[in-house]
XYZ file of C-alpha atoms in Angstrom:
514
model
C 45.405 84.507 9.600
C 48.607 83.000 11.018
C 46.848 79.675 11.624
C 45.491 79.629 8.074
C 48.856 80.446 6.512
C 50.736 77.880 8.628
C 48.271 75.136 7.648
C 48.586 76.080 3.974
C 52.398 76.059 4.055
C 52.474 72.663 5.798
C 49.904 71.242 3.386
C 51.731 72.393 0.257
C 55.128 71.311 1.612
C 53.898 67.778 2.261
C 52.296 67.506 -1.196
C 55.442 68.641 -3.030
C 57.720 66.565 -0.772
C 55.787 63.398 -1.612
C 56.083 64.214 -5.316
C 59.882 64.257 -5.143
C 59.931 61.206 -2.859
C 58.048 59.189 -5.507
C 60.407 60.028 -8.384
C 61.858 56.506 -8.277
C 58.413 55.091 -9.199
C 58.073 57.321 -12.289
C 61.017 56.295 -14.449
C 59.029 54.443 -17.149
C 55.542 54.661 -18.692
C 54.027 51.892 -16.560
C 55.376 53.488 -13.398
C 54.485 57.066 -14.336
C 50.923 56.341 -15.543
C 49.886 53.340 -13.398
C 52.360 53.188 -10.506
C 53.644 49.858 -11.849
C 50.186 48.313 -11.356
C 51.188 47.746 -7.738
C 49.073 50.276 -5.832
C 47.519 48.894 -2.639
C 43.820 48.897 -1.717
C 43.759 51.941 0.567
C 45.670 54.152 -1.847
C 43.552 52.989 -4.794
C 40.286 53.490 -2.886
C 41.231 56.992 -1.749
C 42.563 57.861 -5.218
C 39.194 56.821 -6.658
C 37.211 58.783 -4.061
C 39.255 61.974 -4.124
C 39.273 62.021 -7.943
C 35.482 61.655 -7.773
C 34.745 64.506 -5.363
C 36.189 67.963 -5.980
C 35.374 71.566 -5.120
C 32.695 71.325 -7.814
C 30.826 68.923 -5.520
C 31.509 70.668 -2.216
C 30.825 74.253 -3.281
C 28.851 74.055 -6.528
C 26.683 70.947 -6.569
C 26.073 70.757 -2.811
C 24.930 74.380 -2.757
C 22.844 74.171 -5.930
C 21.060 70.882 -5.273
C 20.760 71.491 -1.531
C 18.959 74.744 -2.325
C 16.709 73.090 -4.927
C 15.861 69.831 -3.171
C 16.544 70.461 0.526
C 17.555 67.448 2.623
C 16.509 65.137 -0.229
C 19.755 66.155 -1.964
C 21.445 63.679 0.410
C 20.184 60.989 -1.996
C 22.734 62.279 -4.517
C 25.577 61.564 -2.095
C 24.197 58.120 -1.249
C 23.779 57.368 -4.956
C 27.407 58.377 -5.475
C 28.449 55.983 -2.709
C 26.440 52.901 -3.648
C 26.082 53.270 -7.423
C 29.166 55.327 -8.236
C 31.552 53.529 -5.850
C 30.295 50.205 -4.473
C 28.658 48.892 -7.654
C 31.388 50.359 -9.878
C 34.078 48.471 -7.954
C 32.074 45.237 -7.942
C 31.153 45.352 -11.646
C 34.233 46.992 -13.177
C 37.158 46.628 -10.773
C 38.326 43.051 -11.235
C 37.562 42.656 -14.941
C 39.130 46.018 -15.775
C 42.372 45.075 -14.012
C 42.552 41.662 -15.723
C 41.673 42.672 -19.290
C 43.640 45.933 -19.424
C 46.795 44.167 -18.272
C 46.193 41.345 -20.764
C 45.703 43.861 -23.611
C 48.643 45.967 -22.351
C 46.510 49.130 -22.306
C 47.381 52.005 -19.998
C 44.568 54.339 -21.105
C 40.902 53.977 -22.027
C 41.488 54.791 -25.732
C 44.147 52.058 -25.826
C 41.585 49.657 -24.375
C 39.082 50.498 -27.126
C 41.742 49.924 -29.799
C 42.817 46.534 -28.463
C 39.371 45.294 -27.451
C 37.585 46.241 -30.689
C 40.550 46.001 -33.077
C 40.301 49.579 -34.331
C 43.028 52.218 -34.308
C 40.432 54.801 -35.416
C 38.438 54.185 -32.222
C 41.538 54.959 -30.179
C 42.026 58.273 -31.988
C 38.340 59.221 -31.632
C 38.324 58.359 -27.927
C 41.508 60.412 -27.432
C 39.979 63.453 -29.128
C 36.763 63.193 -27.074
C 38.806 62.841 -23.883
C 40.949 65.860 -24.709
C 38.022 68.096 -25.719
C 35.913 67.415 -22.653
C 38.491 66.860 -19.901
C 40.209 70.225 -20.290
C 37.113 72.395 -19.582
C 36.173 70.027 -16.748
C 39.672 70.570 -15.343
C 39.168 74.333 -15.476
C 35.902 74.027 -13.543
C 37.779 72.668 -10.514
C 39.047 76.131 -9.692
C 35.580 77.674 -9.522
C 34.859 76.610 -5.963
C 38.039 78.224 -4.671
C 37.333 81.858 -5.524
C 34.703 82.643 -2.884
C 36.332 80.527 -0.156
C 39.746 82.109 -0.588
C 38.186 85.545 -0.811
C 36.333 84.847 2.450
C 39.344 83.382 4.271
C 42.338 85.357 2.946
C 41.046 88.193 0.777
C 43.504 87.023 -1.888
C 42.918 87.597 -5.590
C 41.370 84.604 -7.353
C 44.095 84.568 -10.030
C 46.828 84.140 -7.415
C 44.939 81.225 -5.811
C 44.406 79.458 -9.123
C 48.024 79.822 -10.247
C 49.420 78.691 -6.877
C 47.204 75.606 -6.758
C 47.956 74.701 -10.380
C 51.742 75.109 -10.027
C 51.976 73.062 -6.834
C 49.756 70.301 -8.219
C 51.798 70.242 -11.414
C 55.066 69.924 -9.467
C 54.116 66.793 -7.552
C 52.426 65.092 -10.521
C 55.370 65.823 -12.852
C 57.891 64.627 -10.262
C 56.217 61.475 -8.971
C 53.532 60.507 -11.505
C 50.672 58.223 -10.479
C 52.288 57.016 -7.241
C 52.735 60.583 -5.958
C 49.142 61.315 -6.926
C 47.883 58.210 -5.103
C 49.793 58.924 -1.872
C 48.758 62.577 -1.897
C 45.180 61.522 -2.618
C 45.273 59.383 0.523
C 46.420 62.303 2.674
C 43.961 64.664 1.004
C 41.184 62.106 1.529
C 41.880 61.977 5.268
C 41.659 65.779 5.368
C 38.346 65.662 3.481
C 36.891 63.065 5.881
C 37.832 65.009 8.997
C 36.950 68.376 7.473
C 33.434 67.518 6.297
C 32.504 65.976 9.673
C 33.783 69.032 11.548
C 32.017 71.470 9.225
C 28.646 69.662 9.431
C 28.836 69.596 13.226
C 29.715 73.311 13.387
C 26.995 74.431 10.936
C 24.290 72.415 12.697
C 25.435 73.743 16.069
C 25.112 77.293 14.737
C 21.436 76.528 13.978
C 20.680 75.142 17.440
C 21.486 71.491 16.711
C 20.246 68.838 14.293
C 16.593 68.729 15.395
C 16.293 72.509 15.503
C 17.818 72.772 12.023
C 15.355 70.173 10.676
C 12.468 72.045 12.273
C 13.641 75.350 10.798
C 13.988 73.798 7.349
C 10.482 72.313 7.551
C 9.042 75.782 8.204
C 10.554 77.264 5.031
C 8.296 77.529 1.985
C 8.900 78.666 -1.578
C 5.766 78.700 -3.723
C 7.813 79.075 -6.894
C 9.176 75.581 -6.181
C 6.340 73.801 -4.331
C 3.220 74.602 -2.313
C 3.671 71.513 -0.114
C 4.429 72.471 3.527
C 7.811 71.258 4.832
C 8.882 70.021 1.402
C 12.565 70.930 1.895
C 12.767 68.624 4.905
C 10.897 65.785 3.181
C 12.156 62.382 2.007
C 12.221 63.044 -1.771
C 12.043 66.854 -1.858
C 10.021 69.065 -4.224
C 11.208 67.562 -7.539
C 12.035 63.812 -7.351
C 12.249 63.341 -11.150
C 15.018 65.895 -11.673
C 16.656 64.699 -8.452
C 16.810 61.212 -9.990
C 18.555 62.685 -13.051
C 21.214 64.218 -10.799
C 21.741 60.873 -9.038
C 22.174 59.045 -12.368
C 24.570 61.587 -13.894
C 26.812 61.978 -10.852
C 26.769 58.262 -9.920
C 26.597 56.189 -13.088
C 28.789 58.748 -14.829
C 31.928 57.539 -13.022
C 31.662 54.209 -14.857
C 32.617 55.893 -18.116
C 35.045 58.627 -17.034
C 38.653 57.831 -18.091
C 40.242 59.354 -14.976
C 38.022 57.202 -12.734
C 38.194 53.874 -14.567
C 41.963 54.187 -14.887
C 42.239 53.721 -11.108
C 41.221 50.076 -11.596
C 44.132 49.545 -14.017
C 46.616 50.039 -11.173
C 45.128 47.646 -8.576
C 47.765 45.408 -7.003
C 45.945 42.185 -6.107
C 42.666 40.335 -5.615
C 42.579 41.294 -1.937
C 43.039 44.936 -2.900
C 39.757 44.861 -4.820
C 37.721 43.621 -1.832
C 39.313 46.102 0.574
C 39.184 48.964 -1.924
C 35.471 48.383 -2.546
C 34.621 48.818 1.139
C 36.997 51.717 1.778
C 35.909 53.768 -1.258
C 32.217 53.227 -0.444
C 32.612 54.351 3.175
C 34.671 57.331 1.994
C 31.914 58.321 -0.444
C 29.156 57.945 2.167
C 30.969 60.354 4.479
C 32.284 62.867 1.924
C 29.565 62.899 -0.749
C 26.714 62.160 1.641
C 28.083 64.792 4.029
C 28.481 67.462 1.330
C 24.925 67.120 0.005
C 23.508 66.745 3.522
C 25.237 70.002 4.490
C 23.974 71.742 1.334
C 20.428 70.646 2.190
C 20.382 73.183 5.045
C 21.324 76.066 2.741
C 17.879 77.693 2.881
C 18.314 78.293 6.610
C 20.747 81.025 5.533
C 18.439 82.523 2.875
C 18.441 85.920 4.627
C 22.173 86.196 3.767
C 22.085 84.682 0.280
C 21.014 86.340 -2.972
C 20.834 83.534 -5.539
C 19.789 85.885 -8.357
C 22.843 88.111 -7.840
C 25.520 85.650 -6.688
C 24.388 82.248 -7.955
C 24.348 78.878 -6.221
C 28.119 78.937 -5.651
C 27.489 81.477 -2.883
C 25.356 79.096 -0.766
C 28.028 76.960 0.908
C 30.588 79.789 1.438
C 27.841 81.845 3.116
C 26.973 78.892 5.380
C 30.622 78.654 6.417
C 31.418 82.363 6.763
C 30.448 82.480 10.445
C 32.649 79.577 11.530
C 35.729 80.029 13.782
C 39.029 80.853 12.035
C 40.475 77.390 12.658
C 37.487 75.696 11.038
C 37.591 78.069 8.070
C 41.255 77.121 7.639
C 40.245 73.446 7.698
C 37.562 74.144 5.068
C 40.082 75.881 2.801
C 42.470 72.921 3.098
C 39.505 70.566 2.514
C 38.503 72.301 -0.721
C 42.138 72.557 -1.837
C 42.527 68.819 -1.185
C 39.387 68.001 -3.144
C 40.428 70.193 -6.069
C 44.114 69.244 -6.216
C 43.395 65.503 -6.051
C 40.939 65.703 -8.948
C 43.166 68.096 -10.913
C 46.161 65.762 -10.601
C 44.091 62.823 -11.848
C 42.708 64.777 -14.808
C 46.011 66.202 -16.059
C 47.718 62.806 -15.712
C 44.902 61.187 -17.724
C 44.988 63.919 -20.390
C 48.772 63.859 -20.820
C 49.012 60.055 -20.959
C 46.123 59.834 -23.431
C 47.577 62.456 -25.781
C 51.106 60.999 -25.595
C 50.329 57.288 -25.881
C 47.274 57.446 -28.135
C 47.854 60.381 -30.503
C 51.525 61.387 -30.586
C 53.268 58.023 -30.267
C 53.882 56.469 -33.680
C 52.166 59.310 -35.564
C 53.548 62.732 -34.779
C 56.681 61.281 -33.148
C 57.629 58.082 -34.956
C 60.393 56.915 -32.616
C 59.469 57.260 -28.961
C 61.236 55.172 -26.314
C 60.130 54.891 -22.665
C 62.240 57.816 -21.479
C 60.989 60.079 -24.253
C 57.352 59.138 -23.581
C 57.669 60.057 -19.893
C 59.379 63.369 -20.773
C 56.615 64.252 -23.252
C 53.904 63.392 -20.694
C 55.599 65.627 -18.129
C 55.740 68.444 -20.666
C 52.076 67.995 -21.557
C 51.091 68.136 -17.894
C 52.571 71.656 -17.826
C 50.600 72.523 -20.982
C 47.300 71.137 -19.682
C 47.635 72.829 -16.295
C 48.416 76.132 -18.044
C 45.406 75.791 -20.382
C 43.064 75.018 -17.479
C 44.352 78.045 -15.558
C 43.830 80.354 -18.542
C 40.286 79.038 -19.130
C 39.421 79.393 -15.435
C 40.708 82.973 -15.240
C 38.983 84.001 -18.509
C 35.693 82.608 -17.300
C 36.027 84.249 -13.882
C 36.983 87.701 -15.215
C 34.807 87.764 -18.346
C 31.932 85.551 -17.195
C 32.065 83.592 -20.471
C 28.907 81.487 -20.273
C 29.947 79.204 -23.162
C 32.850 77.847 -21.111
C 30.614 77.300 -18.094
C 28.133 75.371 -20.261
C 30.887 73.259 -21.775
C 32.067 72.343 -18.281
C 28.531 71.315 -17.384
C 28.173 68.921 -20.317
C 31.653 67.367 -20.098
C 30.617 64.620 -17.663
C 27.591 63.721 -19.743
C 29.555 63.647 -23.012
C 32.461 61.566 -21.674
C 30.393 59.077 -19.691
C 27.689 58.882 -22.353
C 30.262 58.091 -25.056
C 32.427 55.638 -23.109
C 30.283 53.907 -20.479
C 28.425 51.381 -22.638
C 31.364 50.469 -24.940
C 33.618 49.946 -21.934
C 31.131 47.962 -19.842
C 30.015 45.702 -22.688
C 33.624 45.390 -23.802
C 34.485 43.772 -20.476
C 31.502 41.412 -20.330
C 30.024 40.725 -23.774
C 31.728 39.251 -26.810
C 28.988 40.480 -29.125
C 29.634 44.239 -28.819
C 30.499 45.511 -32.308
C 32.807 48.243 -33.519
C 29.949 50.062 -35.300
C 27.937 50.156 -32.056
C 30.904 51.749 -30.279
C 31.191 54.393 -32.993
C 27.469 55.085 -32.646
C 27.834 55.533 -28.886
C 30.738 57.961 -29.349
C 28.947 60.064 -31.963
C 25.488 59.990 -30.369
C 26.548 61.275 -26.943
C 28.976 63.945 -28.111
C 26.523 65.319 -30.688
C 23.580 65.325 -28.257
C 25.562 67.018 -25.463
C 27.050 69.653 -27.768
C 23.586 70.302 -29.217
C 22.416 70.807 -25.651
C 24.717 73.827 -25.489
C 23.787 75.464 -28.772
C 20.115 74.569 -29.317
C 18.967 73.746 -25.807
C 15.550 75.340 -26.286
C 14.773 72.790 -29.025
C 15.114 69.885 -26.577
C 12.139 68.471 -24.640
C 11.690 70.345 -21.356
C 13.060 67.490 -19.245
C 16.250 67.251 -21.345
C 16.985 70.967 -21.452
C 18.919 70.460 -18.238
C 22.499 69.358 -19.114
C 22.342 67.034 -16.112
C 19.225 65.204 -17.308
C 20.574 65.197 -20.865
C 23.834 63.600 -19.702
C 21.937 60.948 -17.735
C 19.816 60.272 -20.834
C 22.926 59.757 -22.994
C 24.347 57.229 -20.531
C 21.158 55.194 -20.328
C 20.617 55.457 -24.103
C 24.112 54.100 -24.715
C 23.409 51.059 -22.550
C 20.386 50.306 -24.759
C 21.762 51.316 -28.163
C 25.081 49.438 -28.063
C 23.545 45.941 -27.720
C 20.706 46.729 -30.154
C 23.061 48.050 -32.852
C 25.515 45.198 -32.215
C 22.773 42.672 -32.958
C 21.847 44.232 -36.332
C 25.392 44.996 -37.582
C 28.179 42.618 -38.700
C 29.611 40.497 -35.904
C 32.978 41.545 -34.461
C 36.211 39.857 -35.548
C 36.281 36.500 -33.727
C 40.080 36.469 -33.370
C 40.127 39.929 -31.761
C 37.306 39.045 -29.358
C 38.764 35.646 -28.420
C 42.133 37.241 -27.733
C 40.558 39.841 -25.433
C 38.471 37.336 -23.466
C 41.238 34.731 -23.226
C 42.482 36.523 -20.114
C 39.455 35.312 -18.151
C 40.207 31.672 -19.018
C 43.798 31.647 -17.809
C 44.322 29.235 -14.917
C 46.055 30.526 -11.800
C 47.146 28.951 -8.533
C 45.672 30.525 -5.404
C 45.869 29.956 -1.668
C 43.156 27.805 -0.116
C 41.955 30.848 1.832
C 40.903 32.280 -1.527
C 39.216 29.197 -2.997
C 38.314 25.729 -1.647
C 39.694 22.817 -3.649
C 37.329 20.767 -5.804
C 36.444 17.419 -4.223
C 37.008 15.713 -7.543
């Protein structure tokens, strides 16, 4: 217990200390929200990765999909790495940095306003962001309850409040720069922690080959009659597994808190380095989490899914580890949750301040006032997420849990296609963007209330979210082609940034012989 408490005190002290150290970077809106657009490649890459992977992944998704698909769930982690990180950086990173700076947009709703010439789009995007980010924020606490109960026997409410307060302190004090530096430290902890935990769990089962052999001998006729299916390449249900890969990987392309990391990139070199670093980080952390969860059925004699749910799988796997490793796991999950929480509350507060309050509710708002309001809203958002998390935990309110499940699908489904086409294609129309917003939010909300009316495949919120994302990629260009063309002046202004000539070193580009 002493080891666990000492590690926690050191961890929290460092996080808060960095927050106060970074106060000098958070004196204006650009500094508070984007770190002055001067964040280096390693910090940006780790900020992207740690915002991506939270306790929801480590405890919830890894346990649930590892139980359902066995070792094949590792494909989810690899999809996250190569589709959600590598391809996202290659396709979105550079263009996002260039166009958002050119349009002077610090948030995704601001980008939609400037790119498509519509203030109404900015308001709609802000409302969608607010509605679906808050319940997603609350879901971050879910993975902590069982782990803290196992390690400290501390009440869940105390854990949630402590984590929320400490995260709020360093984000309020240091803004984006404090979040980025803390994300880097938390990312290192996650890398070391997941490797140590995998090694310890496999050792407890007699080693890697023995664990594979044991998994191959497990059968569950309610899932599949194929022998050894949980140790197979694609598992018992490849179609639904593919839906999970799409939602959790392609979804990052349309999530405001993820895309906003590209706004803050410092230089061209930072993009190349950040691409590699974030991909390797995701391979280890996401691949490791789902790989670990794939062995969950080896502990089936200790797990009652019907009574305790999938969230009990990973904590049960870890319960027999030495005290030092359990302490590392607790810090790992805290790191994963706090890094994502800080990103979400910063995104929510900046969106509400810059896109809804500024110029409407508060007519005159200078830089200092904007930063003060964002800091105040961070307190509000953290408090709301804590209340929702505690209500759900104590009352088992299923509506909240469902809303958390559809938030990724609604946000990414609404924003992915308009954002992607907005960066690359001059023909994307304002009406098509509206259609994308309305289609995804309506479909995902309907999935909560009238799920039984959906086709069997789409009754899963995960598959439904993946469907909305793919549908948006098809619908936006189709609707753009049959609706009035966008304003040429607005489009030309947005794309002018790509035509600007810049001088570069010869190491970057060879001179033209002519």
